[in-house]
Coordinates of C-alpha atoms in Angstrom, one line a residue:
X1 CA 7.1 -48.0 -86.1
X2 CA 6.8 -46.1 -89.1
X3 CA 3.0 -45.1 -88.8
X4 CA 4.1 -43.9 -85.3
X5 CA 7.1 -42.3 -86.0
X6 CA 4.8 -40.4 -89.1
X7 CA 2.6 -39.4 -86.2
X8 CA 5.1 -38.2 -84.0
X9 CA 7.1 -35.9 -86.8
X10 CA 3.6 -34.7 -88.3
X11 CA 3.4 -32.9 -84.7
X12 CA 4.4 -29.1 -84.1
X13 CA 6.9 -28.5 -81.9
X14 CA 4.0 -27.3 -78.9
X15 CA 2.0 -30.3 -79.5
X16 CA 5.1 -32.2 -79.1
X17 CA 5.9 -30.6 -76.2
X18 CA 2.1 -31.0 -75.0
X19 CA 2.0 -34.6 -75.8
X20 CA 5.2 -35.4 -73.9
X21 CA 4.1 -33.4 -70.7
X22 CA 0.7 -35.2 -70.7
X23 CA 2.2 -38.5 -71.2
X24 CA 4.5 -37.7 -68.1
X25 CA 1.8 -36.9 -66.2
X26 CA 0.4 -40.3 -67.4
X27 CA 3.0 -42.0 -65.9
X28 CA 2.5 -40.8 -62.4
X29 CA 0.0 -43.1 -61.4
X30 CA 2.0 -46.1 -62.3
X31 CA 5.3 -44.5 -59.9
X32 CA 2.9 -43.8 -57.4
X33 CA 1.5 -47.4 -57.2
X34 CA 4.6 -49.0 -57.5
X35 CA 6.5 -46.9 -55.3
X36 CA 4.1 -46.5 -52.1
X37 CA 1.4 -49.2 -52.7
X38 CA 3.1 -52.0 -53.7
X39 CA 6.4 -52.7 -51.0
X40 CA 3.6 -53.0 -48.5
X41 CA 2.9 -56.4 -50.1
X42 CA 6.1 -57.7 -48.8
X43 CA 5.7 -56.6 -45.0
X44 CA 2.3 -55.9 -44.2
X45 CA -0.4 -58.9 -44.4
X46 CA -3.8 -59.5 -45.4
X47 CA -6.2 -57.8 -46.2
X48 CA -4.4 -54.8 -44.7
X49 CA -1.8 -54.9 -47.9
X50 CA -4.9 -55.0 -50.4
X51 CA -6.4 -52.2 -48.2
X52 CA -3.4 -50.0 -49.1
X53 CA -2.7 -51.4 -52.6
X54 CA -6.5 -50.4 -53.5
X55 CA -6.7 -47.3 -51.7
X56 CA -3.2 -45.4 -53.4
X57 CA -4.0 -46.8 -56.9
X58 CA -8.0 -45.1 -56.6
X59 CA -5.7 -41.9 -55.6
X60 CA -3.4 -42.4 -58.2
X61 CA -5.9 -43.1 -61.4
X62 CA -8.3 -39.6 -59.6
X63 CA -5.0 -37.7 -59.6
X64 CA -4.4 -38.7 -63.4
X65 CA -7.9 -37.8 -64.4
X66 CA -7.6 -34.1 -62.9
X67 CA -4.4 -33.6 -64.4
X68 CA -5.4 -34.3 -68.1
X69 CA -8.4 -32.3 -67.0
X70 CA -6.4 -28.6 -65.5
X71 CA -3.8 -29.0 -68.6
X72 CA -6.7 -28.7 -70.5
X73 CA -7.5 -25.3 -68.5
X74 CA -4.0 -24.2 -68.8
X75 CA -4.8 -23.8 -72.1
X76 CA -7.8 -22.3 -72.2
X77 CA -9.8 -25.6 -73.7
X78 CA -12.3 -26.5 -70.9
X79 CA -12.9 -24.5 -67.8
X80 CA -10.8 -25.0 -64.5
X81 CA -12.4 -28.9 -63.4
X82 CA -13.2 -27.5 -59.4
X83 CA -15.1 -30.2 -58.4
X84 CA -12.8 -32.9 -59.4
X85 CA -10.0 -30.0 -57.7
X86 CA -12.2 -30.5 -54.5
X87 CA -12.5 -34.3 -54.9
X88 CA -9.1 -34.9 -55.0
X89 CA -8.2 -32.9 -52.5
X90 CA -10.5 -34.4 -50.0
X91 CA -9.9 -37.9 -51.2
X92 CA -5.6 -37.1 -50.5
X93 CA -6.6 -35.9 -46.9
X94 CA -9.0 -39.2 -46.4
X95 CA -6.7 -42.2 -47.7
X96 CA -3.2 -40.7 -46.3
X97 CA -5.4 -40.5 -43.2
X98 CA -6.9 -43.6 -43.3
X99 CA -3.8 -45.5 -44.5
X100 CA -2.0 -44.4 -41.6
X101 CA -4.6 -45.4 -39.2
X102 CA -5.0 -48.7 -41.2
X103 CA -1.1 -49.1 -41.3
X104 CA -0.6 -48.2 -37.8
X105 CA -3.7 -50.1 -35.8
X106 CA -4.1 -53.2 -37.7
X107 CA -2.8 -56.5 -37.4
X108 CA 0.9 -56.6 -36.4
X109 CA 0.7 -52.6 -35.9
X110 CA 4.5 -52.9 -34.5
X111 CA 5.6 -54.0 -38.0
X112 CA 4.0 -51.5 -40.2
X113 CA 5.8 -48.5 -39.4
X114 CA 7.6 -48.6 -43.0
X115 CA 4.0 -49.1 -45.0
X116 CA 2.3 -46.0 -42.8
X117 CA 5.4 -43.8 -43.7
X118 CA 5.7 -44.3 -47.3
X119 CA 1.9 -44.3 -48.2
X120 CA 1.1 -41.5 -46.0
X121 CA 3.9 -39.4 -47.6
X122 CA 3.6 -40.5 -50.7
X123 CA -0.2 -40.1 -51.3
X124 CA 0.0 -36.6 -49.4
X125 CA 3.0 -35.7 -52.2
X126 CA 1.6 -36.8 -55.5
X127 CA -2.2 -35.4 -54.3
X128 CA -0.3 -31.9 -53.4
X129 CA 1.7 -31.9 -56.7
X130 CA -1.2 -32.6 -58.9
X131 CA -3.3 -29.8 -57.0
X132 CA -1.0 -27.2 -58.5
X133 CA -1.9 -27.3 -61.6
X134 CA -4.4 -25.3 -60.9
X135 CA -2.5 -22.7 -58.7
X136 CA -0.9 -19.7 -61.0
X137 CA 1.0 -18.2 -58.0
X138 CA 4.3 -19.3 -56.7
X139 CA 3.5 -18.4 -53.6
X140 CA 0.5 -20.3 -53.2
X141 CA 2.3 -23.4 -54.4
X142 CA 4.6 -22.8 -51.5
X143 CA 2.2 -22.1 -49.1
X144 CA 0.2 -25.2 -50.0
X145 CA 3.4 -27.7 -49.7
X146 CA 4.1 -26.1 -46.1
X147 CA 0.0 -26.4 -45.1
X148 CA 0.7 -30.0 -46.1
X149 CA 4.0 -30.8 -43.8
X150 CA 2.0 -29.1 -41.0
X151 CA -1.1 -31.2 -41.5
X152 CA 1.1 -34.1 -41.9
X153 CA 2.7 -33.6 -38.9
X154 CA -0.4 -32.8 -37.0
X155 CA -2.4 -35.6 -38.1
X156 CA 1.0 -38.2 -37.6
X157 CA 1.1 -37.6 -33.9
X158 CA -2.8 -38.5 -32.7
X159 CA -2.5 -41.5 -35.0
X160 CA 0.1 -42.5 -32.6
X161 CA 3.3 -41.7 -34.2
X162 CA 5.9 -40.4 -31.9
X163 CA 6.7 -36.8 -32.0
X164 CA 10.3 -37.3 -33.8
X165 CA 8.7 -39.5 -36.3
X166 CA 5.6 -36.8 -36.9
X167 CA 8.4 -34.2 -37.6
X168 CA 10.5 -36.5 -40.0
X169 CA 7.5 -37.3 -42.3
X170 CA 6.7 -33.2 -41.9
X171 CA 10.2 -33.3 -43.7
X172 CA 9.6 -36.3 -46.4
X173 CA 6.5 -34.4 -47.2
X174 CA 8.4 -30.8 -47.8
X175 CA 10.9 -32.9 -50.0
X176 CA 8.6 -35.1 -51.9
X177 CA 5.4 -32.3 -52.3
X178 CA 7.6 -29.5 -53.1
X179 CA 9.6 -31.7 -55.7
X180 CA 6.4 -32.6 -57.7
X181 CA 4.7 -29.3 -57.5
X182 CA 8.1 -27.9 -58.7
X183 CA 7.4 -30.3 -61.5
X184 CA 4.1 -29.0 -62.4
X185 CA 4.6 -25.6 -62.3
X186 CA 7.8 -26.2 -64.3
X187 CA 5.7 -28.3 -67.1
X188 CA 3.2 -26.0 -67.2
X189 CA 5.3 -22.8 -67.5
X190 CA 7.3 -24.7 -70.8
X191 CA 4.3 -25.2 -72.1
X192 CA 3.3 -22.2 -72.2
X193 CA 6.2 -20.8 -73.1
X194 CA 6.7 -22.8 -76.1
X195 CA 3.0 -22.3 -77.4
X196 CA 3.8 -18.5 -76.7
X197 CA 7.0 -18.7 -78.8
X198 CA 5.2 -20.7 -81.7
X199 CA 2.4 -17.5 -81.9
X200 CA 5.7 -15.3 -81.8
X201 CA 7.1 -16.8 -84.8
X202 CA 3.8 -17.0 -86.8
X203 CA 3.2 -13.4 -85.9
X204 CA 6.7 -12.5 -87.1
X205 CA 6.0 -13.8 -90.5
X206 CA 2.1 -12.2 -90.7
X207 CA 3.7 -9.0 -90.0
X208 CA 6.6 -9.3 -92.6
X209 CA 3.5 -9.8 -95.2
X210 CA 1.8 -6.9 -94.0
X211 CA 5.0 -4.9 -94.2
X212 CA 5.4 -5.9 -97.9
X213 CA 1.4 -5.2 -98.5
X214 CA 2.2 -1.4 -96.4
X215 CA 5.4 -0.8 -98.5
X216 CA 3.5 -1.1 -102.0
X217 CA 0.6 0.2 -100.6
X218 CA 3.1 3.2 -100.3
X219 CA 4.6 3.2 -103.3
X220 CA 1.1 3.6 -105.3
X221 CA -0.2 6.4 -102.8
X222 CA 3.2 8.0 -103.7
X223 CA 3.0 7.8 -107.5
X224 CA -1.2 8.0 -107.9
X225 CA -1.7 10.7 -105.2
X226 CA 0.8 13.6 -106.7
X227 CA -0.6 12.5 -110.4
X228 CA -4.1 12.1 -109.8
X229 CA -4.2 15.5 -107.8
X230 CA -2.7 17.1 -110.8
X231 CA -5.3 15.8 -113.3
X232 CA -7.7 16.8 -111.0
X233 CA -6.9 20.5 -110.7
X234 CA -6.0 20.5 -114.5
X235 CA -9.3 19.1 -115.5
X236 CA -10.9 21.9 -113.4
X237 CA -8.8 24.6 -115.1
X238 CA -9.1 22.9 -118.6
X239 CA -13.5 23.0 -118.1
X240 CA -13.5 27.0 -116.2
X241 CA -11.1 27.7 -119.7
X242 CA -13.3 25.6 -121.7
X243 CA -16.7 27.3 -120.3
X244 CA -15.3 31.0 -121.7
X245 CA -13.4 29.4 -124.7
X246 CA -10.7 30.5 -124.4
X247 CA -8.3 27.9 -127.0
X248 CA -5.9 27.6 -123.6
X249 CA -8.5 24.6 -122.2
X250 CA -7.4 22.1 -125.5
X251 CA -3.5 22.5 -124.2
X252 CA -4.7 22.1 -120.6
X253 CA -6.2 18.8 -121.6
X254 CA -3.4 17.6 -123.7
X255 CA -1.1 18.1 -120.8
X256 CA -3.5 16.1 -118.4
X257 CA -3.7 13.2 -121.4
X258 CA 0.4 13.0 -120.6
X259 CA 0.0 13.0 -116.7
X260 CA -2.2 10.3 -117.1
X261 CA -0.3 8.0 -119.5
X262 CA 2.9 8.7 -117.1
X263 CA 1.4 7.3 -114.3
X264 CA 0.8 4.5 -116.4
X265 CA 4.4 4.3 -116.9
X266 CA 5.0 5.0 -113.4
X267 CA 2.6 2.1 -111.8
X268 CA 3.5 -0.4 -114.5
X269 CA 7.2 -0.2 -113.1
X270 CA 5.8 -0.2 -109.4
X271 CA 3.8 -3.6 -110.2
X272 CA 6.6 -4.3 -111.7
X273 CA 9.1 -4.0 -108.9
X274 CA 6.7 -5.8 -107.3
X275 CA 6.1 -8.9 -109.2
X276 CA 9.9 -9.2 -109.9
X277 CA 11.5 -10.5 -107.6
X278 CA 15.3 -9.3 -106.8
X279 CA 17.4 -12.7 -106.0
X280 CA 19.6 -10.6 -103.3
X281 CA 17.0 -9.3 -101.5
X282 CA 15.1 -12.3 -101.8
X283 CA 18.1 -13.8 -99.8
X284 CA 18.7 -11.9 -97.6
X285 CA 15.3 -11.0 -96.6
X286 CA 14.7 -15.0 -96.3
X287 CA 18.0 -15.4 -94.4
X288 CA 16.7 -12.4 -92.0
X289 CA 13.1 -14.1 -91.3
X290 CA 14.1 -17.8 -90.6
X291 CA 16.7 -16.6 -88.4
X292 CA 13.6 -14.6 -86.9
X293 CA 12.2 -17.3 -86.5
X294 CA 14.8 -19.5 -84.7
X295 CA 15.4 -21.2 -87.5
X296 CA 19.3 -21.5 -88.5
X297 CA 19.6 -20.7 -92.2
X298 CA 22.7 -20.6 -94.2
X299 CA 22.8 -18.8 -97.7
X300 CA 25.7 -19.2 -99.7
X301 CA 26.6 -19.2 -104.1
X302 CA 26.7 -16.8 -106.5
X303 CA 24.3 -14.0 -106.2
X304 CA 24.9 -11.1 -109.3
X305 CA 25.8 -12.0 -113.1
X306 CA 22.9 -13.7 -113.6
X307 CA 20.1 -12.4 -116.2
X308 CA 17.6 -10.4 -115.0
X309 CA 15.2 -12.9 -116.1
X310 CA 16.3 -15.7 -114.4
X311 CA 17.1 -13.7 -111.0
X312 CA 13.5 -13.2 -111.2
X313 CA 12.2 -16.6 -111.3
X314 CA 14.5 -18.0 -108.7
X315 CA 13.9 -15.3 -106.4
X316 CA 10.1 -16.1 -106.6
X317 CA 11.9 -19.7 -105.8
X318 CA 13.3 -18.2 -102.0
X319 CA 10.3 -16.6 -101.3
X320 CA 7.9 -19.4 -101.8
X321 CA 10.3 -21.8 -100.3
X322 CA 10.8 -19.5 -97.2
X323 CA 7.0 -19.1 -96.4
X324 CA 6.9 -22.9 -96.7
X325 CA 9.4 -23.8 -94.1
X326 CA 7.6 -21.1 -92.3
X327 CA 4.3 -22.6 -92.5
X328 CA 4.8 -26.3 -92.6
X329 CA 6.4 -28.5 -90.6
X330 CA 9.1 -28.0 -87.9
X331 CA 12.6 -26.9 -89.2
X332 CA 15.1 -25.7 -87.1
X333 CA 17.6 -25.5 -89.8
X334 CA 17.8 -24.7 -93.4
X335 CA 20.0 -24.4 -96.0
X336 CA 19.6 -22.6 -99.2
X337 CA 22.6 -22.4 -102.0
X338 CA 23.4 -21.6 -106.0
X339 CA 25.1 -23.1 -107.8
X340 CA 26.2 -22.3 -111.5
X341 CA 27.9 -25.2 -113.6
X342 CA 27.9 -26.7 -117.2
X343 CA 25.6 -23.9 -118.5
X344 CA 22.9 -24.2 -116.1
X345 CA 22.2 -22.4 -112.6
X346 CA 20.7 -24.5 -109.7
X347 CA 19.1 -23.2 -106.6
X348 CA 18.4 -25.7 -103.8
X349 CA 16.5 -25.1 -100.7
X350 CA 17.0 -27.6 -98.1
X351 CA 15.2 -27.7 -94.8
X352 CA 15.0 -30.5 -92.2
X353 CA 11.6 -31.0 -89.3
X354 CA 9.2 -31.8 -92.6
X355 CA 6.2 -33.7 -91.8
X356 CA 5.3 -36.8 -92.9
X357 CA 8.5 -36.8 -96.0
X358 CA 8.6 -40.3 -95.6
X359 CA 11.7 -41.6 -97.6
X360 CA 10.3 -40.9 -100.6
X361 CA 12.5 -39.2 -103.8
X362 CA 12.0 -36.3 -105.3
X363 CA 9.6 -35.9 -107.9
X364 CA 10.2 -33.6 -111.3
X365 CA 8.0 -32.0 -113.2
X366 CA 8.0 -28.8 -115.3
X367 CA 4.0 -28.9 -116.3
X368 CA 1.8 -26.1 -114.4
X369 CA -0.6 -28.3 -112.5
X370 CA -0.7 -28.7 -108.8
X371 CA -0.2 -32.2 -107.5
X372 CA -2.9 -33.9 -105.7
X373 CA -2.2 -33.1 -101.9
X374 CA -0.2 -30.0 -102.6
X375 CA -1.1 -26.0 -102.4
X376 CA -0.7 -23.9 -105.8
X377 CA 2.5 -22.2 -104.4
X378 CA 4.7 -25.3 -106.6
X379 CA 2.6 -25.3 -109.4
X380 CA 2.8 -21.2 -109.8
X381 CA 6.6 -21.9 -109.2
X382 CA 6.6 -24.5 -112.3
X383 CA 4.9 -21.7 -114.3
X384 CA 7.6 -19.2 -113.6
X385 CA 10.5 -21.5 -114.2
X386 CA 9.0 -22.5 -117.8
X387 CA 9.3 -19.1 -119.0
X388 CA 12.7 -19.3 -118.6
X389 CA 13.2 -23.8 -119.4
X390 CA 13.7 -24.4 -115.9
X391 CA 12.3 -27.4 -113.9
X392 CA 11.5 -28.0 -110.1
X393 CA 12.1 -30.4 -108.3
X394 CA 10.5 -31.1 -104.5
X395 CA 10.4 -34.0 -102.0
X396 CA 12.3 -35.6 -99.4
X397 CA 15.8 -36.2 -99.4
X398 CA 15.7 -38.5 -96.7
X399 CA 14.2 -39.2 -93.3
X400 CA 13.1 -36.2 -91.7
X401 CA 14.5 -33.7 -94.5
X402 CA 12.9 -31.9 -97.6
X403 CA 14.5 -30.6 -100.8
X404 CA 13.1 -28.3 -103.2
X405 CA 15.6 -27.7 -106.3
X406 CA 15.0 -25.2 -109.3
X407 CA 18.0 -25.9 -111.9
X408 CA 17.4 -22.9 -115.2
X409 CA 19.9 -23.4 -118.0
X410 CA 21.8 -20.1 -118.6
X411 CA 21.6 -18.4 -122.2
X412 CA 25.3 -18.6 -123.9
X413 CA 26.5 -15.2 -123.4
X414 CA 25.4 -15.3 -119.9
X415 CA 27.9 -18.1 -119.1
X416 CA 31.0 -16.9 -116.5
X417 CA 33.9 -17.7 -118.3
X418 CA 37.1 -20.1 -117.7
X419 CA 40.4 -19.1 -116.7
X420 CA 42.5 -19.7 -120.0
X421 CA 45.4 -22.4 -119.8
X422 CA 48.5 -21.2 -117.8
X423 CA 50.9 -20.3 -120.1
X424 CA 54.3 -22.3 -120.8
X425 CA 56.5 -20.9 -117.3
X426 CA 54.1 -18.6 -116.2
X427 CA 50.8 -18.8 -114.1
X428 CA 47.4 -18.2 -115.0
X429 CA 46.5 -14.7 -116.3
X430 CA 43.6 -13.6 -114.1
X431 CA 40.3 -13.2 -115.6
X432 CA 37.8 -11.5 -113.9
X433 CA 34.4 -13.2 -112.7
X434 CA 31.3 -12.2 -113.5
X435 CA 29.8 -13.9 -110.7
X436 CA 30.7 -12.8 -106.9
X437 CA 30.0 -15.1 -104.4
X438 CA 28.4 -14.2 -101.2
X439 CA 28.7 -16.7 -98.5
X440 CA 26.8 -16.5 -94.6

C-alpha cells in the first residue's frame, strides 16, 4: 500500500488525471463483457452463448487497444493509429451484424430476442464511443451516433426484426452511443484542459523570473548608460584638450575618475537591491504567485521591526520556498507564517501535495552542504541563515505535507518589548510595538 500510494502522490496532477482516464477506459472492456456478453449465458444455448461471449469480448479487448492508442494521439505521442480506427470500425459493423443474425436464426430463434438486442446495441455503443476519440468536432461525434441508429435500424429489419423493434434499438443506440461518446469527448477535453492549465502555471512562474531578470536588467542600463555616456564624451574632450595642452584635459580626467567610481557606488547598491531580499515584498510577491498559480496561500506574522539583516535572509527563505512549491510536487495550499518569541524569529513555510514525504521528520542542519538527493537551493539557504545563527529545518510534517522552518535568534536590542505590569487600580499603560502584524 505504501509503495503504491508513494507512486500515486509522486504523480502531477495531469498525470493523475491521465492515469485515471486511461484506467477508465481500461475498464470498458470488462462492462462491456459483463453487461452484453455474459446474460446471454443464462437464456441462449450452446454453442450459440460461447458464439456471443467470444465475439463481444474480441470487440471489447480491440476497442481497449485503440483507445490507449488515440489517447496517446491526443497528446501528441504517437500518430493518430488509422488502421486500428478502420479495424475497429469494421470489426463493430461485423459482430453487431453477425451477433444478430446468430442471435436471431439459431437454435431456439423465438427465445433470443433479449441476447440479439443487448449485444447488437451494446457492441454498436461501446465501438461508436471508442471511435471518437479520434473525432475533434462535435458535430461529427453527433453525426456519427445518428449514422449509427440509422444503420442499426436498417440492418435490424432484414435480419428479421419487426419494424417497431428496428426503431426501439435505433433508440437504445442514440442513448447508449451518444452517452459514451459524450464520455470520450468529455475525458479527452479535461485532459487537455488540465495539461493546458499545468503549462499555464509553469509559464506564469518562467515569466515572473524573466520579469525580475528585465527589471535589473533595467536598473543597470539606467545607471551604466547615463554614466558610461558621460565618461565617454569626457574622455574625448579630456584627449582633443590634451592633444593642444591646454592644463583643462588633467581636470577633465579627474572629473571622469569621479563618474566612474560613482557608478561603482551606484551598481554596488543596484546588486545590492538585488541580492537583498526585502521580507515584505518577498511576501507578498510569493502570496501574489501561488495564488497565480491556483494555489491557496495564506501569509500572516509580523512583517517590519526586524533587522535589516535578518529580513534579508528570511526573505531569501520565501523566495526559495515559493519556487519550490512551484516546481515540486502538487500543492494546492500553502501556508507561510512568522513568528517572534523568546528572543528568536521563526519563519515556517508549510505546503501540502509533496511527493514522496513519506512520514518521515524533519531533519536540522545549519552546515552548508547539500544533502544527498536534494538541489543546492537548501544548502545556499543554510549559508545565508549562518551569517546571521540561524538553522533550517525541512521535511515532512506528516502524510502528504512538507515543512520547511528557518528559526534566527534576534540581537538584544532588537527584541519588541513587554507591556509593563498593570499598575495597582489601573490598567496597563500601552506601549507601543515595534512589530506590526500583517495578516491575509
Amino acid at each position: 500500500m505504501g509503495g503504491r500510494g508513494g507512486w500515486w502522490r509522486g504523480k502531477s496532477t495531469p498525470a493523475k488525471v491521465e492515469t485515471y482516464t486511461r484506467w477508465s477506459f481500461h475498464t470498458f472492456p470488462f462492462i462491456e463483457v459483463a453487461t452484453f456478453a455474459l446474460p446471454a449465458f443464462g437464456y441462449v444455448p450452446a454453442p450459440v452463448n460461447w458464439i456471443l461471449f467470444l465475439l463481444v469480448s474480441a470487440h471489447a479487448a480491440l476497442a481497449a487497444v485503440t483507445a490507449s492508442l488515440t489517447l496517446d494521439w491526443t497528446r501528441g505521442r504517437r500518430p493518430l493509429p488509422v488502421r486500428l480506427l478502420w479495424a475497429l470500425g469494421t470489426a463493430t459493423v461485423v459482430i453487431a451484424v453477425v451477433s444478430l443474425v446468430v442471435a436471431l436464426h439459431g437454435p431456439r430463434g423465438a427465445d433470443n430476442g433479449a441476447a440479439a438486442g443487448t449485444v447488437f446495441v451494446g457492441v454498436l455503443s461501446f465501438g461508436i464511443g471508442t471511435l471518437a476519440l479520434a473525432v475533434r468536432e462535435a458535430r461529427r461525434m453527433v453525426f456519427g451516433v445518428l449514422g449509427a441508429a440509422v444503420g442499426a435500424g436498417a440492418v435490424a429489419v432484414p435480419a428479421g426484426v419487426p419494424a417497431p423493434g428496428a426503431a426501439v434499438a435505433a433508440g437504445a443506440v442514440v442513448l447508449a452511443a451518444g452517452f459514451f461518446t459524450f464520455t470520450s469527448a468529455f475525458s479527452v477535453w479535461l485532459l487537455n484542459a488540465v495539461y493546458e492549465l499545468d503549462e499555464a502555471r509553469e509559464t506564469r512562474a518562467r515569466l515572473a523570473v524573466a520579469e525580475e531578470r528585465l527589471r535589473f536588467g533595467r536598473d543597470l542600463h539606467d545607471v551604466m548608460g547615463r554614466n558610461l555616456a558621460v565618461v565617454a564624451l569626457k574622455s574625448e574632450l579630456a584627449v582633443q584638450l590634451a592633444r593642444r595642452g591646454r592644463p583643462e584635459a588633467v581636470e577633465q580626467m579627474i572629473e571622469v575618475q569621479r563618474i566612474a567610481r560613482e557608478t561603482q557606488r551606484e551598481v554596488r547598491e543596484v546588486v545590492r537591491g538585488y541580492r537583498e531580499a526585502d521580507l515584505r515584498t518577498e511576501l507578498t510577491g510569493a502570496q501574489s504567485v501561488l495564488t497565480a498559480a491556483g494555489i491557496d496561500c495564506e501569509v500572516s506574522g509580523p512583517v517590519t521591526g526586524l533587522p535589516a539583516e535578518i529580513q534579508s535572509a528570511l526573505g531569501w527563505v520565501v523566495r526559495e520556498a515559493t519556487t519550490n512549491v512551484l516546481r515540486h510536487g502538487d500543492a494546492g495550499r500553502c501556508a507561510v507564517s512568522l513568528r517572534v518569541a523568546e528572543g528568536r524569529v521563526t519563519l515556517t513555510v508549510e505546503n501540502d501535495g509533496a511527493p514522496g514525504t513519506g512520514t518521515g521528520s524533519s531533519t536540522e542542519t545549519g552546515t552548508g552542504t547539500a544533502e544527498p538527493g536534494r538541489g543546492s537551493g537548501l544548502a545556499g539557504l543554510r549559508e545565508r541563515l549562518r551569517e546571521v545563527d540561524g538553522v533550517l529545518r525541512a521535511g515532512a510534517a506528516g502524510d502528504d505535507l512538507f515543512r520547511l522552518t528557518a528559526e534566527v535568534p534576534l540581537p538584544p536590542d532588537s527584541v519588541p518589548e513587554r507591556a509593563p505590569a498593570p499598575e495597582p487600580g489601573g490598567s496597563p499603560r500601552p506601549v507601543p510595538h515595534p512589530v506590526s502584524e500583517v495578516t491575509s
